[in-house]
Coordinates of C-alpha atoms in Angstrom, one line a residue:
Chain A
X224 CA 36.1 -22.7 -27.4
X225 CA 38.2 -23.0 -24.1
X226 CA 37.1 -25.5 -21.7
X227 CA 37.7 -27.0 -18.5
X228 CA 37.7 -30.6 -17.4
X229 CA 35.8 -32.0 -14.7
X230 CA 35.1 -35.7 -13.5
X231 CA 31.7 -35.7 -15.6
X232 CA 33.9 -34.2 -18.8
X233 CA 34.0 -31.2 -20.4
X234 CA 32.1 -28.1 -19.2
X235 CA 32.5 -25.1 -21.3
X236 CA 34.1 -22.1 -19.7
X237 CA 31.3 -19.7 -19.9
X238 CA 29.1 -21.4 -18.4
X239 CA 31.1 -22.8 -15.2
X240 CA 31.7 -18.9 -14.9
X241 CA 28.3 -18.1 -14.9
X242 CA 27.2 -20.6 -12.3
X243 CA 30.2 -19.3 -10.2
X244 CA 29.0 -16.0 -10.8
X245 CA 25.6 -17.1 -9.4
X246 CA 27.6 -18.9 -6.6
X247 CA 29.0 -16.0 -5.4
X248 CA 26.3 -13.5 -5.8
X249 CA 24.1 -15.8 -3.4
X250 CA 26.5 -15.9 -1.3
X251 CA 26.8 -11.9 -0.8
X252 CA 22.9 -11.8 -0.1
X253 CA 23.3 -14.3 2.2
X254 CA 26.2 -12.5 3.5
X255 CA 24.3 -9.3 3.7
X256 CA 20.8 -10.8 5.2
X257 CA 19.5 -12.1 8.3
X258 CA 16.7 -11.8 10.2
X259 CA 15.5 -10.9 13.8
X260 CA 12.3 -10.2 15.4
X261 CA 12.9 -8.9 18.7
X262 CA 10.3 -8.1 21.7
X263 CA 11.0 -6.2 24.6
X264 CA 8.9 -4.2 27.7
X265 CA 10.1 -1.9 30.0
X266 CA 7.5 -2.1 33.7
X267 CA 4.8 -4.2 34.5
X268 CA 2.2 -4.0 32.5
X269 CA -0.6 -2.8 34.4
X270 CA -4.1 -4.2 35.2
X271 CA -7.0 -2.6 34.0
X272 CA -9.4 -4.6 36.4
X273 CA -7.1 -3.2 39.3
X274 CA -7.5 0.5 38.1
X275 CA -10.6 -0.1 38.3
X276 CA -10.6 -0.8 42.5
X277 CA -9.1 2.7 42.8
X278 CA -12.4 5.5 44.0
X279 CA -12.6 8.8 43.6
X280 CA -12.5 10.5 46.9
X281 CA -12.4 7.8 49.0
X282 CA -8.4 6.2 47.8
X283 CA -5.6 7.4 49.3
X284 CA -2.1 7.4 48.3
X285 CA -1.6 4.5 50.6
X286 CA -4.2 2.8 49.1
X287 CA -3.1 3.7 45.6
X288 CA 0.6 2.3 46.3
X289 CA -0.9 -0.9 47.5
X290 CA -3.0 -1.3 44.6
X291 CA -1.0 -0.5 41.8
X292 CA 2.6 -0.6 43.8
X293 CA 5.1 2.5 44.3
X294 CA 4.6 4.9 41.3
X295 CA 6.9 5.4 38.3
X296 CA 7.4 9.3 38.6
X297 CA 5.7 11.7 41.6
X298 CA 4.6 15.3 40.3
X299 CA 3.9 17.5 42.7
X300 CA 1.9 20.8 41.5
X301 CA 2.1 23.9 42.7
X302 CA -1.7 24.2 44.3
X303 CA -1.2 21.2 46.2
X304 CA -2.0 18.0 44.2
X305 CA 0.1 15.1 43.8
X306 CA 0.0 12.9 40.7
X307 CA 1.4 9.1 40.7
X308 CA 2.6 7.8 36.9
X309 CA 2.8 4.5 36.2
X310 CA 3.9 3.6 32.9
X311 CA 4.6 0.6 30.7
X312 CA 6.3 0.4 27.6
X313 CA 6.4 -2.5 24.7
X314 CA 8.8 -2.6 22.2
X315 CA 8.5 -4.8 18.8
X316 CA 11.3 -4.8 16.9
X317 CA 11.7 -6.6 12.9
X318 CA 14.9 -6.7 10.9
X319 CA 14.4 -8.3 7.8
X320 CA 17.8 -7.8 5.0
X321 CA 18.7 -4.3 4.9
X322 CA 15.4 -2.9 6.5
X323 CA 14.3 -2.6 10.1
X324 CA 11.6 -0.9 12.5
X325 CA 11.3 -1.0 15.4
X326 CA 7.6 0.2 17.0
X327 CA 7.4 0.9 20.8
X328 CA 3.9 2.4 22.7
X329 CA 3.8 3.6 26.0
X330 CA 0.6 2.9 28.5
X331 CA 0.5 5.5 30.8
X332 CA -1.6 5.9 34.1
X333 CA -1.9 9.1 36.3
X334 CA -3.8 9.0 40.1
X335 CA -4.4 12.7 41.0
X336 CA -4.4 13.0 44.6
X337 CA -5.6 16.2 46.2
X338 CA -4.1 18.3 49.4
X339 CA -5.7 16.0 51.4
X340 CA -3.8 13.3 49.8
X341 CA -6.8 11.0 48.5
X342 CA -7.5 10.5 44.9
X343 CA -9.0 13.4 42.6
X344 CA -8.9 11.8 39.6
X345 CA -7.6 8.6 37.7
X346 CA -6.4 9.4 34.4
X347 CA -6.5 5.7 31.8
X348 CA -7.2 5.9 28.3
X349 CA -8.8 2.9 26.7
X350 CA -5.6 0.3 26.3
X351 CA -3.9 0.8 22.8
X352 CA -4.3 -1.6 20.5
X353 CA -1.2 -4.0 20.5
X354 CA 2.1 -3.6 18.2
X355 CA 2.3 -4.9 15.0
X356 CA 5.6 -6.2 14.1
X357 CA 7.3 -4.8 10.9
X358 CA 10.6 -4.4 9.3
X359 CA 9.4 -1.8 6.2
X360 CA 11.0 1.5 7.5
X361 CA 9.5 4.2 4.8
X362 CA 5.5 4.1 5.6
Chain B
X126 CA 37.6 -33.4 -9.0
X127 CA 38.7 -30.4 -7.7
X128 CA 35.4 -28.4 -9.0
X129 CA 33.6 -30.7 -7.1
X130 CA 35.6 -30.0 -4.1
X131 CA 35.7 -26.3 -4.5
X132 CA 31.3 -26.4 -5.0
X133 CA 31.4 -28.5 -1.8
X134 CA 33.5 -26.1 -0.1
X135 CA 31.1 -23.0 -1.5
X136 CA 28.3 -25.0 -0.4
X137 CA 29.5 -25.6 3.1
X138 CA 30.3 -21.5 3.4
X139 CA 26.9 -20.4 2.0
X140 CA 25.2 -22.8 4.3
X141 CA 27.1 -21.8 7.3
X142 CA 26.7 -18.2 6.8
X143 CA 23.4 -18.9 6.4
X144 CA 23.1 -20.2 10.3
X145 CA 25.0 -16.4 11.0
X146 CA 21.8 -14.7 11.6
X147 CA 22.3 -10.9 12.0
X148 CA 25.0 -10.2 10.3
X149 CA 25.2 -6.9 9.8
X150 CA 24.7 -6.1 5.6
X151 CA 26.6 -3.7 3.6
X152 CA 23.9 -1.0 4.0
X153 CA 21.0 -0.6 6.6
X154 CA 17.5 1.6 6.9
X155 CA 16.3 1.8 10.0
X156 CA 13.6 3.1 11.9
X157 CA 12.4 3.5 15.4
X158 CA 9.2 5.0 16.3
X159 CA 7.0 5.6 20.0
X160 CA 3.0 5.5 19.5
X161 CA 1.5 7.0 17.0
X162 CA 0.9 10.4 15.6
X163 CA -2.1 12.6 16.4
X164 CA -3.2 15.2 13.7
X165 CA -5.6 18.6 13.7
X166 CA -8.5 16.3 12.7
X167 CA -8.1 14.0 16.1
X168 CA -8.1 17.1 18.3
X169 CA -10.6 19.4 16.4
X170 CA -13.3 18.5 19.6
X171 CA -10.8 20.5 21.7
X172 CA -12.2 24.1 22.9
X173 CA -10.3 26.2 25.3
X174 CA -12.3 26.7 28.3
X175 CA -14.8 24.3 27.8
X176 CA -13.3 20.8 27.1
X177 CA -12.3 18.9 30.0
X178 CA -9.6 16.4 30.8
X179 CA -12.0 13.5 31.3
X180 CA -13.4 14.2 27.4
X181 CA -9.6 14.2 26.4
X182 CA -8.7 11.1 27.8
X183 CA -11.8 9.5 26.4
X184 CA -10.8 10.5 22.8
X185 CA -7.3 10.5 22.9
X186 CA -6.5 8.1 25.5
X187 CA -3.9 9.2 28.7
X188 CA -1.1 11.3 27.8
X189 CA 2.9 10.7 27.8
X190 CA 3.6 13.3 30.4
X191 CA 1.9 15.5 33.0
X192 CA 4.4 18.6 34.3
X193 CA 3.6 21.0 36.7
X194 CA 3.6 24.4 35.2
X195 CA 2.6 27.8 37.2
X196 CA -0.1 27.6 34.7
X197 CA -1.6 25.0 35.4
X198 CA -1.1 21.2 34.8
X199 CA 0.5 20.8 31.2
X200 CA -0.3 17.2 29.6
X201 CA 1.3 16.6 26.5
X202 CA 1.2 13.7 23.6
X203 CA 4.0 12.8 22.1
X204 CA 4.8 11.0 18.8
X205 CA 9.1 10.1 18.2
X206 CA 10.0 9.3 15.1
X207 CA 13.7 8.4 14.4
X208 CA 15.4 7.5 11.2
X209 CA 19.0 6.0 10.2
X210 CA 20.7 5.1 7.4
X211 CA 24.6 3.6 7.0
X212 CA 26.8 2.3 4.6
X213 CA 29.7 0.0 5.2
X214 CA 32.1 0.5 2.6
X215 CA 34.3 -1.9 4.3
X216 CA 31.9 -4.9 3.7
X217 CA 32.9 -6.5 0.5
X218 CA 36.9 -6.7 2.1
X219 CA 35.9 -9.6 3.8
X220 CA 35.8 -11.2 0.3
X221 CA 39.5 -10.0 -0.5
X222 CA 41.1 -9.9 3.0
X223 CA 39.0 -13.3 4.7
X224 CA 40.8 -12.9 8.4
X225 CA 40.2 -9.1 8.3
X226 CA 37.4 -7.2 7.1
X227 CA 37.3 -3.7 8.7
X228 CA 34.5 -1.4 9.2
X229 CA 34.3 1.7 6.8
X230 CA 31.0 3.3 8.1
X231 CA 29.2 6.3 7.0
X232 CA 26.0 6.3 8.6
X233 CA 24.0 9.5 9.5
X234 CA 19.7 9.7 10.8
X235 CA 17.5 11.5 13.3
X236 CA 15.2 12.0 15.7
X237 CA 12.1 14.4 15.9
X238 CA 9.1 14.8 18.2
X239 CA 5.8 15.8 17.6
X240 CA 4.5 16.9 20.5
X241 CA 0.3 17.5 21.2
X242 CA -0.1 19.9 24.4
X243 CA -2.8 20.7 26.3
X244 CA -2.5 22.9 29.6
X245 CA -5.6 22.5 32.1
X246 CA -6.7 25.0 34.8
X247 CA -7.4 23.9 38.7
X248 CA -10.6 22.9 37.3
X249 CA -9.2 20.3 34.9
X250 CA -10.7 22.6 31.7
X251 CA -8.4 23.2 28.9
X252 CA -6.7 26.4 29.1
X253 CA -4.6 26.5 25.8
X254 CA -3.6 23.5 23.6
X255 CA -1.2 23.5 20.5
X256 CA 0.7 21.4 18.1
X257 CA 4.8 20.9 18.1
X258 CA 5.9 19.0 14.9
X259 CA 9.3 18.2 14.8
X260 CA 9.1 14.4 13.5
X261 CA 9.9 15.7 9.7
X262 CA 13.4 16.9 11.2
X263 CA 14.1 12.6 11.4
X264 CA 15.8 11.5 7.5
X265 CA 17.7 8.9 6.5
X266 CA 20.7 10.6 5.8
X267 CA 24.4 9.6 4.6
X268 CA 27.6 12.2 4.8
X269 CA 27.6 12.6 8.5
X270 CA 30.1 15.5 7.9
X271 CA 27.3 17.9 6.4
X272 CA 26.5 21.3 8.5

């Protein structure tokens, strides 16, 4: 049997290459691995207790803007209504070896103002459940 | 002596590459996604002319988007689903050539939409409402030359 020497004596040859073997293949998942969790938000994430201040047909758009600040996105309608979108997006993000997802949800309001410029209708679904953070992309 | 040195050494590399986080592996699967879907079932409560957009937002919560339409106001729901897949074929270099290790990527994904709509009247009373479902068109895919 060939052998190699070594300062504690003589190892045999197959099994130095096996533990170099090992060495090496640790060293490629390592190579290959990592980790991150990430968390991000685009906008302010907005108050449910100060939706709450805005009244139907008494609010105006003035009113509104002070409340909840200057709106995302204006859409103007045809017939004469203006709606204010506020939105706010959250982002969880999980990268675990060769696997990552990444789960983002969007909280949207809308203020409805009518011709005369004071509020219709608020439109604010019940807040979403917050994001899980996971890294398994195939469910 | 020298295996002793050379372990020490392997040691020292595995342990520092350890401390390099992210780096980026051979292969990768990944997956973005924006809220969550909505089927048939979650809408079945929706009648033209009779559901309004207060009993919407109470089941479904507030939609993505609002766009003026001469229709009427269109609200829509939208689930994104986006998938990607690479390979780095170039990776295991860096174990021949140690100061340079070049990027051979294929890498090839998607992104599809499925989109809930609902168009109200002046009244705020569902006019029409249908399903768009694109997300199926997202796959993790690799030749990125395919038609």
């Amino acid at each position: 049997m060939h052998s190699i020497s070594s300062d504690n004596g003589e190892v045999p040859a197959t099994k130095h290459r096996g533990s170099a073997l090992t060495t090496w293949l640790v060293l490629m998942i390592l190579l290959g691995c990592g980790c991150a969790f990430v968390r991000g938000n685009h906008g302010e994430d907005i108050n449910q207790d100060d939706v709450s201040t805005i009244k139907k047909g008494v609010s105006s758009r003035a009113d509104v803007a002070s409340i909840l600040g200057a709106p995302d996105r204006i859409i103007t309608e045809p017939n004469g209504h203006d709606i204010f979108h506020y939105y706010h997006y959250d982002l969880k993000s999980g990268y675990i070896l060769f696997f990552s997802r990444t789960n983002i949800k969007s909280d949207d309001i809308f203020v409805i103002f009518n011709s005369a410029g004071i509020v219709e209708d608020v439109i604010a679904g019940k807040k979403k459940p917050p994001l899980e953070f996971q890294f398994w992309p195939f469910d | 002596m020298m295996i002793r040195r050379l372990h020490t050494c392997l040691w020292a590399i595995l342990w520092l590459t350890t401390l390099s986080g992210c780096l980026r592996g051979p292969v990768a699967w990944q997956r973005v996604t924006l809220n969550q879907p909505l089927t048939a079932q979650d809408v079945s409560f929706v009648v033209n002319g009779k559901t309004s957009l207060s009993e919407i937002v109470e089941k479904l919560g507030a939609p993505n988007q609002m766009l003026s339409s001469n229709g009427g106001v269109v609200a829509r729901y939208q689930f994104t689903d986006g998938k990607y897949f690479r390979v780095d074929f170039g990776w295991g270099l860096r174990f021949l050539i140690p100061i340079y290790s070049p990027d051979l990527v294929l890498g090839n994904g998607g992104t599809g939409i499925d989109t809930f709509q609902v168009t109200y009247n002046d009244h705020w009373v569902v006019q029409d409402h249908g399903f768009a479902l694109h997300s199926q068109a997202s796959e993790y895919r690799l030749w990125p030359t395919k038609d």
